[in-house]
Coordinates of C-alpha atoms in Angstrom, one line a residue:
M1 CA -82.6 30.2 99.7
D2 CA -80.5 32.7 97.6
N3 CA -76.9 32.5 98.7
R4 CA -75.5 34.8 96.0
P5 CA -73.6 38.0 97.0
E6 CA -75.9 40.9 97.7
W7 CA -74.2 43.0 95.1
G8 CA -75.0 40.6 92.3
K9 CA -78.6 39.8 92.9
G10 CA -79.9 42.6 90.8
C11 CA -78.0 41.8 87.6
S12 CA -79.6 38.5 86.7
R13 CA -82.0 40.2 84.2
G14 CA -79.1 41.2 82.1
C15 CA -77.9 37.6 81.3
L16 CA -78.5 36.7 77.7
L17 CA -77.6 33.0 78.0
P18 CA -78.1 30.5 80.8
Q19 CA -75.1 30.5 83.0
R20 CA -74.5 26.8 82.5
V21 CA -74.2 27.5 78.8
V22 CA -71.7 30.3 79.4
V23 CA -69.7 27.8 81.6
A24 CA -69.8 25.2 78.8
I25 CA -68.6 27.9 76.2
M26 CA -65.8 29.0 78.5
S27 CA -64.8 25.4 79.1
F28 CA -64.8 24.8 75.3
L29 CA -62.5 27.9 74.8
A30 CA -60.2 26.8 77.7
I31 CA -59.5 23.5 75.9
I32 CA -59.0 25.2 72.6
C33 CA -56.3 27.5 74.2
A34 CA -54.7 24.6 76.0
Y35 CA -54.5 22.4 72.9
T36 CA -52.9 25.1 70.8
H37 CA -50.2 25.3 73.5
R38 CA -49.9 21.5 73.5
V39 CA -50.2 20.6 69.8
S40 CA -48.3 23.4 68.0
I41 CA -44.9 21.8 68.8
S42 CA -45.9 18.9 66.5
H43 CA -45.7 21.3 63.5
V44 CA -42.9 23.5 64.7
I45 CA -40.6 20.6 65.3
T46 CA -40.8 19.7 61.6
K47 CA -39.2 23.1 60.9
L48 CA -36.8 23.1 63.8
V49 CA -35.0 20.0 62.8
V50 CA -32.7 19.4 59.8
P51 CA -34.8 17.8 57.1
I52 CA -34.4 14.1 56.4
N53 CA -32.0 13.6 53.5
R54 CA -33.8 11.4 51.0
T55 CA -32.1 10.1 47.9
N56 CA -33.8 9.7 44.6
D57 CA -33.8 5.9 45.0
E58 CA -35.6 6.2 48.3
V59 CA -38.3 8.4 46.8
D60 CA -39.0 5.8 44.2
H61 CA -39.8 3.2 46.8
E62 CA -43.4 2.8 48.1
D63 CA -42.1 3.6 51.6
V64 CA -41.7 7.4 50.8
C65 CA -43.9 9.5 48.7
P66 CA -42.8 12.2 46.2
V67 CA -42.3 15.6 47.7
D68 CA -45.1 18.2 47.5
E69 CA -44.1 20.9 45.0
D70 CA -45.4 23.6 47.3
T71 CA -42.3 23.2 49.5
S72 CA -40.4 25.3 47.1
T73 CA -42.3 28.4 48.1
E74 CA -41.7 28.2 51.8
T75 CA -40.0 31.0 53.7
P76 CA -36.2 30.5 54.2
L77 CA -36.6 31.4 57.9
N78 CA -37.6 27.8 58.8
K79 CA -35.1 25.5 57.1
G80 CA -34.1 23.5 60.2
D81 CA -31.1 24.2 62.5
Y82 CA -31.2 21.3 64.9
D83 CA -29.9 17.8 64.1
W84 CA -32.3 15.9 66.4
S85 CA -32.8 12.1 65.8
E86 CA -36.3 10.7 65.5
Q87 CA -35.9 9.2 69.0
M88 CA -34.9 12.6 70.4
Q89 CA -37.9 14.2 68.7
G90 CA -40.1 11.5 70.4
Y91 CA -38.7 12.5 73.8
I92 CA -39.4 16.2 73.1
L93 CA -43.0 15.5 72.1
G94 CA -43.5 13.2 75.0
S95 CA -41.9 15.4 77.7
F96 CA -45.2 17.5 78.0
Y97 CA -46.9 14.4 79.5
L98 CA -44.4 13.9 82.3
G99 CA -45.5 17.2 83.9
Y100 CA -49.1 16.6 82.8
L101 CA -49.1 13.3 84.8
I102 CA -47.7 14.8 88.0
S103 CA -50.2 17.6 88.4
Q104 CA -53.4 15.8 87.5
L105 CA -54.4 14.4 90.9
P106 CA -53.5 17.5 93.0
G107 CA -55.5 19.6 90.5
G108 CA -58.5 17.3 90.7
V109 CA -58.5 17.1 94.5
L110 CA -58.2 20.9 94.8
A111 CA -61.0 21.4 92.3
D112 CA -63.3 19.0 94.1
K113 CA -62.5 20.4 97.6
Y114 CA -62.2 24.2 97.0
G115 CA -63.8 24.8 93.6
A116 CA -62.6 24.7 90.0
K117 CA -62.4 28.4 89.2
W118 CA -59.0 29.2 90.5
V119 CA -57.6 25.8 89.5
L120 CA -58.5 26.4 85.9
S121 CA -57.5 30.1 86.0
A122 CA -54.0 29.2 87.1
C123 CA -53.8 26.3 84.7
L124 CA -54.4 28.4 81.5
L125 CA -52.5 31.5 82.7
L126 CA -49.3 29.5 83.4
S127 CA -49.6 27.3 80.3
G128 CA -49.8 30.4 78.1
L129 CA -46.8 32.0 79.8
C130 CA -44.7 28.7 79.4
T131 CA -45.7 28.5 75.7
M132 CA -44.5 32.1 75.1
C133 CA -41.2 31.2 76.8
L134 CA -40.4 28.3 74.4
P135 CA -38.4 30.3 71.9
L136 CA -36.1 31.5 74.7
A137 CA -35.8 28.0 76.1
I138 CA -34.8 26.6 72.7
H139 CA -32.3 29.5 72.1
V140 CA -30.6 28.9 75.5
G141 CA -30.9 25.2 76.0
E142 CA -31.7 23.7 72.6
E143 CA -33.4 20.3 72.9
W144 CA -32.9 20.1 76.7
G145 CA -34.3 23.6 77.2
L146 CA -37.3 22.7 75.1
I147 CA -37.8 19.5 77.1
V148 CA -37.7 21.3 80.4
M149 CA -40.1 24.0 79.3
R150 CA -42.5 21.4 77.9
V151 CA -42.5 19.6 81.2
F152 CA -43.5 22.9 82.9
T153 CA -46.2 23.4 80.3
G154 CA -47.5 19.9 81.1
L155 CA -47.4 20.7 84.9
A156 CA -49.5 23.8 84.2
Q157 CA -52.1 21.9 82.1
G158 CA -52.4 18.8 84.3
P159 CA -55.4 20.2 86.3
L160 CA -57.3 21.2 83.1
F161 CA -59.6 18.2 82.6
P162 CA -60.0 17.4 86.3
G163 CA -60.9 21.0 86.9
L164 CA -63.3 21.2 83.9
T165 CA -64.9 17.9 85.0
A166 CA -65.5 19.3 88.5
L167 CA -66.8 22.6 87.1
L168 CA -69.2 20.9 84.6
S169 CA -70.4 18.4 87.2
S170 CA -71.4 21.4 89.4
W171 CA -73.2 23.2 86.6
V172 CA -74.7 20.6 84.1
P173 CA -77.4 18.1 85.0
S174 CA -77.0 14.5 83.8
H175 CA -79.6 14.7 81.1
E176 CA -77.9 17.7 79.5
R177 CA -74.3 16.3 79.6
G178 CA -74.5 14.8 76.1
R179 CA -75.0 18.3 74.7
L180 CA -73.2 20.7 76.9
C181 CA -70.3 18.6 78.2
A182 CA -69.6 16.9 74.9
F183 CA -69.6 20.4 73.3
A184 CA -67.1 21.6 76.0
F185 CA -64.8 18.6 75.5
S186 CA -65.0 19.0 71.7
G187 CA -62.7 22.0 72.3
V188 CA -60.0 19.3 72.1
T189 CA -60.6 18.8 68.4
I190 CA -61.2 22.4 67.5
G191 CA -58.0 23.3 69.5
T192 CA -56.2 20.8 67.3
V193 CA -57.8 22.2 64.2
V194 CA -56.9 25.8 65.1
S195 CA -53.4 24.7 65.9
N196 CA -52.9 22.7 62.7
L197 CA -54.3 25.4 60.4
S198 CA -52.7 28.4 62.1
S199 CA -49.3 26.6 62.7
G200 CA -49.1 25.7 59.0
L201 CA -49.8 29.2 57.9
M202 CA -47.6 30.9 60.4
L203 CA -44.7 28.6 59.7
H204 CA -45.1 29.1 56.0
Y205 CA -44.9 32.9 56.3
Y206 CA -43.1 33.7 59.5
H207 CA -40.3 32.6 61.8
W208 CA -41.3 29.6 63.9
S209 CA -41.1 31.6 67.2
V210 CA -44.2 33.6 66.2
T211 CA -46.3 30.4 66.5
F212 CA -45.5 30.0 70.2
V213 CA -45.9 33.7 71.1
V214 CA -49.3 34.0 69.3
F215 CA -50.7 30.8 70.9
G216 CA -49.2 31.6 74.3
L217 CA -51.1 34.9 74.4
T218 CA -54.4 33.1 74.3
G219 CA -53.9 31.9 77.9
P220 CA -53.8 35.3 79.7
V221 CA -56.7 36.5 77.5
W222 CA -58.9 33.6 78.4
F223 CA -57.9 34.0 82.1
I224 CA -59.2 37.6 82.2
I225 CA -62.6 36.7 80.5
F226 CA -63.1 33.6 82.7
F227 CA -62.4 35.6 85.9
F228 CA -65.4 37.9 85.3
L229 CA -67.9 35.4 83.7
C230 CA -67.7 32.2 85.7
T231 CA -67.8 30.8 89.3
S232 CA -67.2 27.3 90.6
R233 CA -70.8 26.6 91.5
P234 CA -74.2 28.1 90.6
D235 CA -75.0 29.4 94.1
Q236 CA -71.8 31.5 93.9
H237 CA -72.6 33.3 90.7
P238 CA -73.7 37.0 91.2
C239 CA -75.7 37.2 87.9
I240 CA -77.5 33.8 87.6
K241 CA -81.2 34.1 87.1
P242 CA -83.3 32.9 90.1
E243 CA -85.1 30.5 87.8
E244 CA -81.9 28.8 86.6
L245 CA -80.5 28.6 90.1
S246 CA -83.7 26.9 91.3
Y247 CA -83.7 24.5 88.4
L248 CA -80.0 23.6 88.9
T249 CA -80.5 23.2 92.7
E250 CA -83.3 20.8 92.1
A251 CA -81.5 18.9 89.3
L252 CA -78.1 18.7 90.9
G253 CA -78.9 18.9 94.6
E254 CA -77.3 20.9 97.3
R255 CA -73.6 20.0 97.4
S256 CA -71.4 20.8 100.4
Q257 CA -67.9 21.4 99.2
G258 CA -64.8 20.4 101.1
K259 CA -66.5 19.1 104.2
S260 CA -66.3 15.3 103.7
P261 CA -62.9 13.5 103.2
L262 CA -62.3 11.8 99.9
P263 CA -63.1 8.0 100.2
W264 CA -59.7 7.0 98.9
K265 CA -60.0 3.3 99.7
E266 CA -63.3 2.9 98.0
L267 CA -62.1 4.9 95.0
L268 CA -58.9 3.0 94.5
L269 CA -60.5 -0.5 95.0
S270 CA -63.3 0.3 92.5
V271 CA -63.5 -2.1 89.6
P272 CA -65.4 0.4 87.4
L273 CA -62.6 2.9 88.0
L274 CA -60.1 0.3 86.7
A275 CA -62.2 0.0 83.6
L276 CA -62.2 3.8 83.2
V277 CA -58.4 3.9 83.5
I278 CA -57.8 1.1 81.0
S279 CA -60.2 2.7 78.5
Q280 CA -58.6 6.1 79.0
I281 CA -55.1 4.7 78.3
G282 CA -56.4 3.0 75.2
H283 CA -58.0 6.1 73.8
D284 CA -55.2 8.4 74.8
W285 CA -52.6 6.2 73.0
G286 CA -54.4 6.4 69.7
Y287 CA -55.4 10.1 70.1
Y288 CA -51.9 11.2 71.2
V289 CA -50.3 9.4 68.3
M290 CA -52.6 11.3 66.0
I291 CA -52.1 14.8 67.5
T292 CA -48.4 14.6 68.2
C293 CA -47.2 12.4 65.3
L294 CA -49.7 12.8 62.4
P295 CA -48.0 16.0 61.3
K296 CA -44.7 14.2 61.2
Y297 CA -46.2 11.3 59.2
I298 CA -47.8 13.7 56.7
A299 CA -44.5 15.7 56.4
N300 CA -42.0 12.9 56.3
V301 CA -43.8 10.0 54.6
I302 CA -46.7 11.5 52.6
R303 CA -44.5 14.6 52.1
F304 CA -46.9 17.5 52.0
S305 CA -45.5 21.0 52.4
I306 CA -45.8 22.6 55.8
R307 CA -48.7 24.8 54.6
S308 CA -50.6 21.9 53.1
N309 CA -49.7 19.8 56.2
G310 CA -51.6 22.3 58.4
F311 CA -54.7 22.0 56.2
V312 CA -54.8 18.3 55.7
T313 CA -54.1 17.4 59.4
A314 CA -56.8 19.8 60.4
L315 CA -59.5 18.0 58.4
P316 CA -59.6 14.8 60.5
F317 CA -60.1 16.8 63.7
L318 CA -62.7 19.1 62.2
A319 CA -64.6 15.9 61.3
M320 CA -64.2 14.7 64.9
F321 CA -65.6 18.0 66.2
I322 CA -68.7 17.6 64.0
C323 CA -69.3 14.0 65.1
T324 CA -68.7 14.9 68.8
N325 CA -71.6 17.3 68.9
L326 CA -73.9 15.3 66.7
A327 CA -73.2 12.2 68.9
G328 CA -73.9 14.3 72.0
L329 CA -77.3 15.3 70.8
L330 CA -78.1 11.7 69.9
A331 CA -76.8 10.5 73.3
D332 CA -79.2 12.8 75.2
Y333 CA -82.1 11.7 73.0
I334 CA -81.3 8.0 73.5
I335 CA -81.1 8.4 77.3
K336 CA -84.1 10.7 77.7
S337 CA -86.3 8.5 75.5
G338 CA -85.4 5.4 77.5
K339 CA -84.2 3.6 74.4
M340 CA -80.9 2.7 76.2
S341 CA -79.6 3.1 79.7
I342 CA -76.8 5.6 80.4
T343 CA -74.4 2.7 81.0
N344 CA -75.1 0.9 77.7
E345 CA -75.0 4.2 75.7
R346 CA -71.6 5.0 77.2
K347 CA -70.3 1.5 76.4
L348 CA -71.6 1.6 72.8
Y349 CA -70.1 5.0 72.1
T350 CA -66.8 4.0 73.6
F351 CA -66.5 0.9 71.4
I352 CA -67.4 2.8 68.2
S353 CA -64.8 5.4 69.1
A354 CA -62.1 2.7 69.5
F355 CA -62.8 0.2 66.7
G356 CA -63.4 2.8 64.0
P357 CA -60.3 4.9 64.4
G358 CA -58.1 1.8 65.0
A359 CA -59.3 0.1 61.8
F360 CA -59.3 3.2 59.5
T361 CA -55.8 4.4 60.5
V362 CA -54.5 0.9 59.7
L363 CA -56.2 1.1 56.3
A364 CA -54.7 4.5 55.7
S365 CA -51.2 3.1 56.1
Y366 CA -52.0 0.7 53.2
A367 CA -53.3 3.5 50.9
G368 CA -49.7 4.2 49.7
C369 CA -49.1 7.6 48.2
N370 CA -52.7 8.2 47.2
K371 CA -52.9 11.4 49.1
I372 CA -56.6 12.0 48.8
L373 CA -57.4 8.4 50.0
V374 CA -55.0 8.7 52.9
I375 CA -56.5 11.9 54.2
G376 CA -60.0 10.6 53.6
L377 CA -59.3 7.5 55.7
F378 CA -57.7 9.5 58.5
T379 CA -60.6 11.9 58.4
F380 CA -63.2 9.1 58.7
A381 CA -61.2 7.5 61.5
M382 CA -61.2 10.7 63.5
F383 CA -64.9 11.3 62.7
L384 CA -65.7 8.0 64.5
M385 CA -63.5 8.9 67.4
G386 CA -66.0 11.8 68.0
F387 CA -68.3 9.3 69.8
Y388 CA -65.8 9.1 72.6
Y389 CA -66.8 12.4 74.3
S390 CA -70.4 11.2 74.9
G391 CA -69.1 7.8 76.0
Q392 CA -66.3 7.1 78.4
K393 CA -65.3 10.7 78.8
L394 CA -68.6 11.6 80.6
T395 CA -68.5 8.5 82.9
P396 CA -66.6 10.1 85.8
M397 CA -69.5 12.6 86.2
D398 CA -72.0 9.7 86.0
M399 CA -70.2 7.5 88.5
S400 CA -69.5 10.2 91.1
P401 CA -70.7 13.8 90.6
S402 CA -69.3 14.8 94.0
Y403 CA -65.8 13.5 93.2
A404 CA -65.9 13.9 89.4
G405 CA -62.7 16.0 89.4
T406 CA -60.8 13.4 91.4
L407 CA -62.0 10.5 89.2
M408 CA -61.1 12.4 86.1
A409 CA -57.7 13.2 87.5
I410 CA -56.9 9.5 88.2
C411 CA -58.1 8.4 84.8
N412 CA -56.7 11.3 82.8
G413 CA -53.5 11.2 84.8
L414 CA -52.8 7.5 84.2
G415 CA -54.0 8.0 80.6
S416 CA -51.3 10.6 80.1
L417 CA -48.8 7.7 80.5
A418 CA -49.8 6.9 76.9
G419 CA -48.9 10.4 75.9
L420 CA -45.6 10.1 77.7
A421 CA -44.8 6.8 76.1
S422 CA -46.3 7.0 72.6
P423 CA -44.0 9.6 71.0
P424 CA -40.7 7.8 72.0
V425 CA -42.2 4.5 71.0
V426 CA -43.2 5.9 67.6
G427 CA -39.7 7.4 67.3
Y428 CA -38.1 4.0 68.1
L429 CA -40.4 2.2 65.6
T430 CA -39.8 4.7 62.8
P431 CA -36.1 5.6 62.8
N432 CA -36.2 6.1 59.0
A433 CA -39.7 7.5 58.8
T434 CA -40.9 5.1 56.2
M435 CA -44.4 3.9 55.4
N436 CA -43.7 0.3 56.5
E437 CA -42.4 1.4 59.8
W438 CA -45.4 3.6 60.4
R439 CA -47.7 0.7 59.5
V440 CA -46.4 -1.1 62.6
V441 CA -47.4 2.0 64.7
F442 CA -50.9 2.0 63.4
W443 CA -51.4 -1.8 64.0
L444 CA -50.1 -1.4 67.5
G445 CA -52.7 1.4 68.1
F446 CA -55.5 -0.8 66.7
V447 CA -54.7 -3.6 69.2
I448 CA -54.5 -1.2 72.1
F449 CA -57.8 0.4 71.1
I450 CA -59.7 -2.9 70.9
I451 CA -58.4 -4.3 74.2
S452 CA -59.3 -1.1 76.1
A453 CA -62.8 -1.0 74.6
I454 CA -63.5 -4.6 75.4
V455 CA -62.4 -4.1 79.1
F456 CA -64.7 -1.1 79.4
A457 CA -67.6 -3.0 77.8
V458 CA -67.2 -5.9 80.3
I459 CA -66.5 -4.2 83.6
G460 CA -67.3 -0.5 83.1
T461 CA -70.5 1.2 84.3
A462 CA -72.1 4.7 84.4
E463 CA -74.0 4.0 87.7
V464 CA -73.5 6.3 90.6
Q465 CA -71.1 4.5 93.0
P466 CA -71.8 3.8 96.7
Y467 CA -69.0 6.0 97.9
D468 CA -70.6 9.1 96.4
P469 CA -72.5 11.1 99.1
A470 CA -76.3 11.0 98.8
Y471 CA -77.9 14.3 97.6
T472 CA -81.2 15.2 96.2
G473 CA -82.0 15.6 92.5
E474 CA -80.0 12.9 90.8
K475 CA -80.8 9.2 90.8
K476 CA -78.4 6.7 92.3
K477 CA -78.4 4.6 89.2
G478 CA -77.7 5.0 85.5

């Protein structure tokens, strides 16, 4: 039965792409926008604060590299006005995740119960507006104004991944998730690449406030496009082709939204959910250290200029984007060919994405001031992290397609504790921003990576859980 609105049934012939592909593309763009809002502060803060005063003796030590000559050409607009300690900078960078933690679960529940479209729309619109207000917040309240506004930005973005998981779970069959969902989630890396490249260039040529305004505008622009192109479920879309609607109904099953209560007891007592949470925290610790603190490491220890900083910190995430999509194609092939079960594929990918980055970031800390080798090791580390998005990140959809948004909210919400804690911990461990101090940071990340991956390998699963309502089209095992 065709439940689409009468006014839209005649437009399906005009669709150039399958609607599930359009949904994946808009999800990809949503994450890019959100990550430019989230990550740009990591570059801007290096220009907001008064530069660390290094003596010539310190520069001669192996703990601090010689300064990049390109710094002499930087604009005088961004020479640093705020005397914030490394610990205060850690609190500023981590404040986003306080708001991010709070709004995850409400966002996931609302997306599962009422549909993801409006949850995501509000998320990106408010995040963009908050980002545009950051220059005013800094002018009025300095560090505390910045912290408050970053908390609000985190509140706005909390529903992002739960909402996207609910949306993709309603649109993408399990045997296509390696391609489409991994592509959508790879917006994380491209968003980081765009932020790093663009922030470096804008900070080199313009006042730092321009960075926040430009990135903030992407939120309202995405909101307008998404409003007209996407719906929460296939049967709600006015322009979906009948053939695609029939295919998705058969592959995904009829899903009644908002009628059955969430099985909270079964969810919270689930051992596989505990494995998901621990794995998420381990991954997020390492990844958040990279996206929030790598620009500071490159600027203060390796001592690239701000323009070069933007380029060299973009390379690792570009490598991760390439690996994410190649790994997604390989994952779909492995599963469809029967060479490996969904559960074993998810566990293998998760372990690769933990051990590789942990090991190679530690090696990078021992590469001294060999800038090419340092960036090469960071790039290979992040390339291997690309396996993550066809591993643990897809498991909430595997375990419970009906409650995927809620599962993602629980995992991503608790994972954000790593984002809240890691910048202050890094600030505490690196008061002088030296190479030896940062080496401790990378060893700590390696240990956390390995423990979380082992836990997921032992007690994790991608099998559909008993609390998920039965529906036609998808098997109850992985």
